[in-house]
Coordinates of N, CA and C in Angstrom, one line a residue:
M1 N -18.3 26.9 60.3 CA -18.3 25.6 59.6 C -19.0 24.6 60.5
T2 N -19.5 23.6 59.9 CA -20.1 22.5 60.7 C -19.1 21.7 61.3
K3 N -19.5 20.7 62.1 CA -18.6 19.8 62.8 C -17.7 19.1 61.9
K4 N -18.2 18.7 60.7 CA -17.4 18.0 59.8 C -16.5 18.8 58.9
G5 N -16.5 20.1 59.1 CA -15.7 21.0 58.4 C -16.3 21.5 57.1
L6 N -17.6 21.2 56.9 CA -18.2 21.6 55.7 C -18.8 23.0 55.8
A7 N -18.7 23.8 54.8 CA -19.3 25.2 54.9 C -20.8 25.2 54.9
T8 N -21.3 26.1 55.6 CA -22.8 26.3 55.6 C -23.2 27.2 54.4
A9 N -24.4 27.3 54.1 CA -24.9 28.1 53.0 C -24.6 29.6 53.3
K10 N -24.7 30.0 54.5 CA -24.4 31.4 54.9 C -22.9 31.7 54.7
E11 N -22.1 30.7 55.1 CA -20.6 30.9 54.9 C -20.3 31.0 53.4
L12 N -20.9 30.2 52.6 CA -20.6 30.3 51.2 C -21.1 31.6 50.6
E13 N -22.2 32.1 51.0 CA -22.7 33.4 50.6 C -21.6 34.5 51.0
S14 N -21.1 34.4 52.2 CA -20.1 35.4 52.7 C -18.8 35.3 51.9
V15 N -18.4 34.1 51.6 CA -17.2 33.9 50.8 C -17.4 34.5 49.4
F16 N -18.5 34.2 48.7 CA -18.7 34.8 47.4 C -18.9 36.3 47.4
A17 N -19.4 36.8 48.5 CA -19.5 38.3 48.6 C -18.2 39.0 48.7
V18 N -17.2 38.4 49.3 CA -15.9 39.1 49.5 C -14.9 38.6 48.4
A19 N -15.1 37.5 47.8 CA -14.1 37.0 46.8 C -14.3 37.8 45.5
K20 N -13.2 38.3 45.0 CA -13.2 39.2 43.8 C -12.3 38.6 42.7
G21 N -12.7 38.9 41.5 CA -11.9 38.5 40.3 C -11.7 37.0 40.2
D22 N -10.4 36.6 40.0 CA -10.1 35.2 39.8 C -10.4 34.4 41.0
Y23 N -10.4 34.9 42.2 CA -10.8 34.1 43.4 C -12.3 33.8 43.3
H24 N -13.1 34.7 42.9 CA -14.5 34.4 42.8 C -14.7 33.3 41.8
A25 N -14.1 33.4 40.6 CA -14.2 32.4 39.6 C -13.7 31.1 40.1
L26 N -12.6 31.1 40.8 CA -12.0 29.8 41.4 C -13.0 29.2 42.3
F27 N -13.6 29.9 43.2 CA -14.6 29.3 44.1 C -15.8 28.8 43.4
M28 N -16.2 29.5 42.3 CA -17.3 29.0 41.5 C -16.9 27.6 40.9
I29 N -15.7 27.6 40.3 CA -15.3 26.3 39.7 C -15.2 25.2 40.7
L30 N -14.6 25.5 41.9 CA -14.5 24.5 42.9 C -15.9 24.0 43.4
L31 N -16.8 24.9 43.6 CA -18.1 24.6 44.1 C -18.9 23.8 43.0
Y32 N -18.9 24.2 41.8 CA -19.7 23.6 40.8 C -19.1 22.4 40.0
T33 N -17.8 22.1 40.3 CA -17.2 20.9 39.6 C -16.8 19.8 40.7
G34 N -16.5 20.2 41.9 CA -16.1 19.3 42.9 C -14.7 18.8 42.7
Q35 N -14.0 19.4 41.8 CA -12.6 19.0 41.5 C -11.6 19.5 42.6
R36 N -10.4 18.9 42.6 CA -9.4 19.4 43.5 C -8.9 20.7 43.1
L37 N -8.2 21.4 44.0 CA -7.7 22.8 43.8 C -6.8 22.8 42.5
V38 N -5.9 21.9 42.4 CA -4.9 22.0 41.3 C -5.7 21.9 39.9
D39 N -6.7 21.0 39.9 CA -7.4 20.8 38.6 C -8.3 22.1 38.3
C40 N -8.8 22.7 39.3 CA -9.6 24.0 39.1 C -8.7 25.1 38.7
V41 N -7.6 25.3 39.4 CA -6.6 26.4 39.1 C -6.1 26.3 37.7
K42 N -5.7 25.0 37.3 CA -5.1 24.8 36.0 C -6.1 24.5 34.8
L43 N -7.3 24.8 35.1 CA -8.3 24.6 34.0 C -8.1 25.5 32.8
E44 N -8.2 24.9 31.6 CA -7.9 25.7 30.4 C -9.2 25.9 29.6
W45 N -9.2 26.9 28.8 CA -10.4 27.2 28.0 C -10.7 26.1 27.1
Q46 N -9.7 25.3 26.6 CA -10.0 24.2 25.7 C -10.8 23.1 26.4
N47 N -10.9 23.1 27.7 CA -11.6 22.1 28.5 C -13.1 22.5 28.6
I48 N -13.5 23.7 28.1 CA -14.9 24.1 28.3 C -15.5 24.0 26.9
D49 N -16.6 23.3 26.9 CA -17.4 23.2 25.6 C -18.8 23.9 25.9
F50 N -18.9 25.2 25.6 CA -20.1 26.0 25.9 C -21.2 25.4 25.0
E51 N -20.9 25.0 23.8 CA -22.0 24.5 22.9 C -22.6 23.2 23.5
D52 N -21.8 22.3 24.0 CA -22.2 21.0 24.5 C -22.7 21.2 26.0
G53 N -22.2 22.2 26.6 CA -22.6 22.4 28.0 C -21.8 21.5 29.0
T54 N -20.6 21.3 28.6 CA -19.7 20.4 29.5 C -18.4 21.0 29.7
L55 N -17.8 20.5 30.8 CA -16.4 20.8 31.1 C -15.7 19.5 31.2
S56 N -14.5 19.3 30.6 CA -13.8 18.1 30.7 C -12.4 18.3 31.2
V57 N -12.0 17.4 32.1 CA -10.7 17.5 32.7 C -10.1 16.1 33.0
V58 N -8.8 16.0 32.8 CA -8.1 14.7 33.2 C -7.5 15.1 34.6
P59 N -8.1 14.6 35.7 CA -7.6 14.9 37.0 C -6.2 14.6 37.2
K60 N -5.4 15.5 37.8 CA -4.0 15.3 38.0 C -3.7 14.0 38.8
K61 N -4.6 13.7 39.7 CA -4.4 12.6 40.6 C -4.4 11.2 39.8
T62 N -5.2 11.2 38.7 CA -5.3 9.9 38.0 C -4.7 10.0 36.6
A63 N -4.1 11.2 36.3 CA -3.6 11.4 34.9 C -2.6 10.3 34.4
R64 N -1.7 10.0 35.3 CA -0.6 9.0 34.8 C -1.2 7.6 34.8
R65 N -2.1 7.3 35.7 CA -2.6 6.0 35.9 C -3.6 5.6 34.8
S66 N -4.6 6.5 34.6 CA -5.7 6.2 33.6 C -5.7 7.2 32.4
G67 N -5.5 8.4 32.7 CA -5.5 9.4 31.7 C -6.9 9.7 31.1
K68 N -7.9 9.2 31.8 CA -9.3 9.3 31.3 C -9.9 10.7 31.8
P69 N -10.5 11.3 30.8 CA -11.1 12.6 31.2 C -12.4 12.4 32.0
V70 N -12.7 13.4 32.8 CA -14.0 13.4 33.6 C -14.8 14.5 32.9
Y71 N -16.1 14.2 32.6 CA -17.0 15.2 32.0 C -18.0 15.7 33.0
I72 N -18.0 17.0 33.2 CA -18.9 17.6 34.2 C -19.8 18.6 33.5
P73 N -21.1 18.5 33.9 CA -22.1 19.4 33.3 C -21.8 20.8 33.7
L74 N -21.9 21.7 32.7 CA -21.6 23.2 32.9 C -22.9 23.8 33.4
L75 N -23.1 23.9 34.7 CA -24.3 24.4 35.3 C -24.4 25.9 35.0
P76 N -25.7 26.4 34.9 CA -25.9 27.8 34.5 C -25.1 28.8 35.3
Q77 N -24.9 28.7 36.6 CA -24.2 29.6 37.4 C -22.7 29.7 37.0
L78 N -22.1 28.5 36.8 CA -20.7 28.4 36.4 C -20.6 28.9 35.0
R79 N -21.5 28.6 34.1 CA -21.4 29.0 32.7 C -21.4 30.6 32.7
Q80 N -22.3 31.2 33.5 CA -22.3 32.6 33.5 C -21.0 33.2 34.0
E81 N -20.4 32.6 35.0 CA -19.2 33.1 35.6 C -18.1 33.0 34.5
L82 N -18.0 31.9 33.8 CA -17.0 31.7 32.8 C -17.1 32.6 31.6
E83 N -18.4 32.8 31.2 CA -18.6 33.6 30.0 C -18.3 35.1 30.3
S84 N -18.2 35.5 31.6 CA -17.8 36.8 32.0 C -16.3 37.0 32.0
K85 N -15.6 36.0 31.9 CA -14.1 36.0 32.0 C -13.5 36.3 30.6
L86 N -12.4 37.1 30.5 CA -11.7 37.4 29.3 C -10.9 36.2 28.9
K87 N -11.0 35.8 27.6 CA -10.2 34.6 27.2 C -8.9 35.0 26.5
A88 N -8.0 35.7 27.3 CA -6.8 36.2 26.7 C -5.6 35.3 27.0
H89 N -5.8 34.2 27.6 CA -4.8 33.2 27.9 C -5.3 31.8 27.8
A90 N -4.4 30.8 27.7 CA -4.9 29.4 27.6 C -5.6 29.0 28.9
F91 N -5.1 29.5 30.0 CA -5.7 29.2 31.3 C -6.8 30.1 31.6
I92 N -7.8 29.6 32.3 CA -9.0 30.4 32.7 C -8.5 31.4 33.8
L93 N -7.7 31.0 34.7 CA -7.2 31.8 35.8 C -5.7 31.9 35.8
P94 N -5.1 32.6 34.8 CA -3.7 32.6 34.6 C -2.9 33.2 35.8
E95 N -3.4 34.2 36.5 CA -2.7 34.7 37.6 C -2.6 33.7 38.8
L96 N -3.6 32.9 39.0 CA -3.6 32.0 40.0 C -2.8 30.8 39.7
V97 N -2.7 30.4 38.4 CA -1.8 29.4 37.9 C -0.4 29.8 38.3
S98 N 0.0 31.0 38.0 CA 1.3 31.5 38.3 C 1.6 31.4 39.8
L99 N 0.6 31.9 40.6 CA 0.8 31.9 42.1 C 0.9 30.4 42.6
Y100 N 0.1 29.5 42.1 CA 0.1 28.1 42.5 C 1.5 27.5 42.1
G101 N 2.0 27.9 40.9 CA 3.2 27.3 40.5 C 4.5 27.7 41.2
R102 N 4.4 28.8 41.9 CA 5.6 29.3 42.6 C 6.0 28.4 43.7
D103 N 5.1 27.9 44.5 CA 5.5 27.0 45.6 C 4.5 25.9 45.8
I104 N 4.0 25.3 44.7 CA 3.1 24.2 44.6 C 1.9 24.4 45.6
G105 N 1.3 25.6 45.5 CA 0.0 25.9 46.1 C 0.1 26.5 47.5
S106 N 1.2 26.6 48.1 CA 1.3 27.2 49.5 C 0.8 28.7 49.5
A107 N 1.3 29.5 48.6 CA 1.0 30.9 48.5 C -0.5 31.0 48.2
L108 N -1.0 30.2 47.3 CA -2.4 30.3 46.9 C -3.3 29.9 48.1
S109 N -2.9 28.9 48.8 CA -3.6 28.4 50.0 C -3.7 29.5 51.0
K110 N -2.7 30.3 51.2 CA -2.7 31.4 52.1 C -3.6 32.5 51.7
E111 N -3.7 32.7 50.4 CA -4.6 33.7 49.8 C -6.1 33.3 50.0
I112 N -6.3 32.0 49.8 CA -7.7 31.5 49.9 C -8.1 31.6 51.4
K113 N -7.2 31.2 52.3 CA -7.4 31.3 53.7 C -7.8 32.8 54.1
A114 N -7.1 33.7 53.5 CA -7.4 35.1 53.8 C -8.8 35.5 53.3
V115 N -9.2 35.0 52.2 CA -10.6 35.2 51.7 C -11.6 34.7 52.7
F116 N -11.3 33.5 53.2 CA -12.2 32.9 54.2 C -12.3 33.7 55.5
K117 N -11.1 34.2 55.9 CA -11.1 35.0 57.2 C -11.8 36.3 57.0
T118 N -11.6 36.9 55.8 CA -12.4 38.2 55.5 C -13.9 37.9 55.5
A119 N -14.3 36.8 55.0 CA -15.7 36.4 55.0 C -16.2 36.0 56.4
G120 N -15.3 35.9 57.4 CA -15.8 35.6 58.7 C -15.9 34.1 58.9
C121 N -15.3 33.3 58.1 CA -15.4 31.8 58.2 C -14.2 31.3 59.1
E122 N -14.6 30.3 59.9 CA -13.6 29.6 60.7 C -12.7 28.8 59.7
T123 N -11.4 28.9 59.8 CA -10.5 28.2 58.9 C -9.8 27.0 59.5
L124 N -10.0 26.7 60.8 CA -9.4 25.5 61.4 C -10.5 24.6 61.9
V125 N -10.4 23.3 61.7 CA -11.3 22.3 62.2 C -10.5 21.2 62.9
K126 N -11.1 20.6 63.8 CA -10.4 19.5 64.5 C -10.5 18.2 63.6
G127 N -9.3 17.7 63.3 CA -9.3 16.5 62.5 C -9.6 15.2 63.3
Q128 N -9.6 14.1 62.7 CA -9.9 12.8 63.4 C -8.8 12.6 64.5
N129 N -7.6 13.0 64.3 CA -6.6 12.8 65.3 C -6.6 13.9 66.4
G130 N -7.5 14.8 66.4 CA -7.6 15.9 67.4 C -6.8 17.1 67.0
C131 N -6.0 17.0 65.9 CA -5.2 18.2 65.5 C -6.1 19.1 64.7
E132 N -5.8 20.4 64.8 CA -6.5 21.4 64.0 C -5.9 21.4 62.6
Q133 N -6.8 21.5 61.6 CA -6.4 21.5 60.2 C -7.1 22.6 59.4
F134 N -6.5 23.1 58.4 CA -7.1 24.1 57.5 C -8.1 23.4 56.6

């Protein structure tokens, strides 16, 4: 990772090479939407408009305050990833929704960290206060 904790292109390639199944889809959604983890994990098929080429989501952070949806263009790489997924559940990533719900993301964060480690990525960076952070 760079000094600011941002992944390099090489690190992203490594992550996508080792991420399988729902984790691959999760990383694609995170990368191509810029949304927070909770919003990506809990994304539903009803939020995807393939015809219009958009993804809409009411971010959890602002849901109670404004309730306004955010519209994100469905870029070709993400569209391809989503079109390859089975639409057997309301959620795009039902297994990860369940994992996230067990302990509000802690178990999922550990699994994501394991993918990063398998890809050879550094998972700790020095924060502004000098402490190491994931």
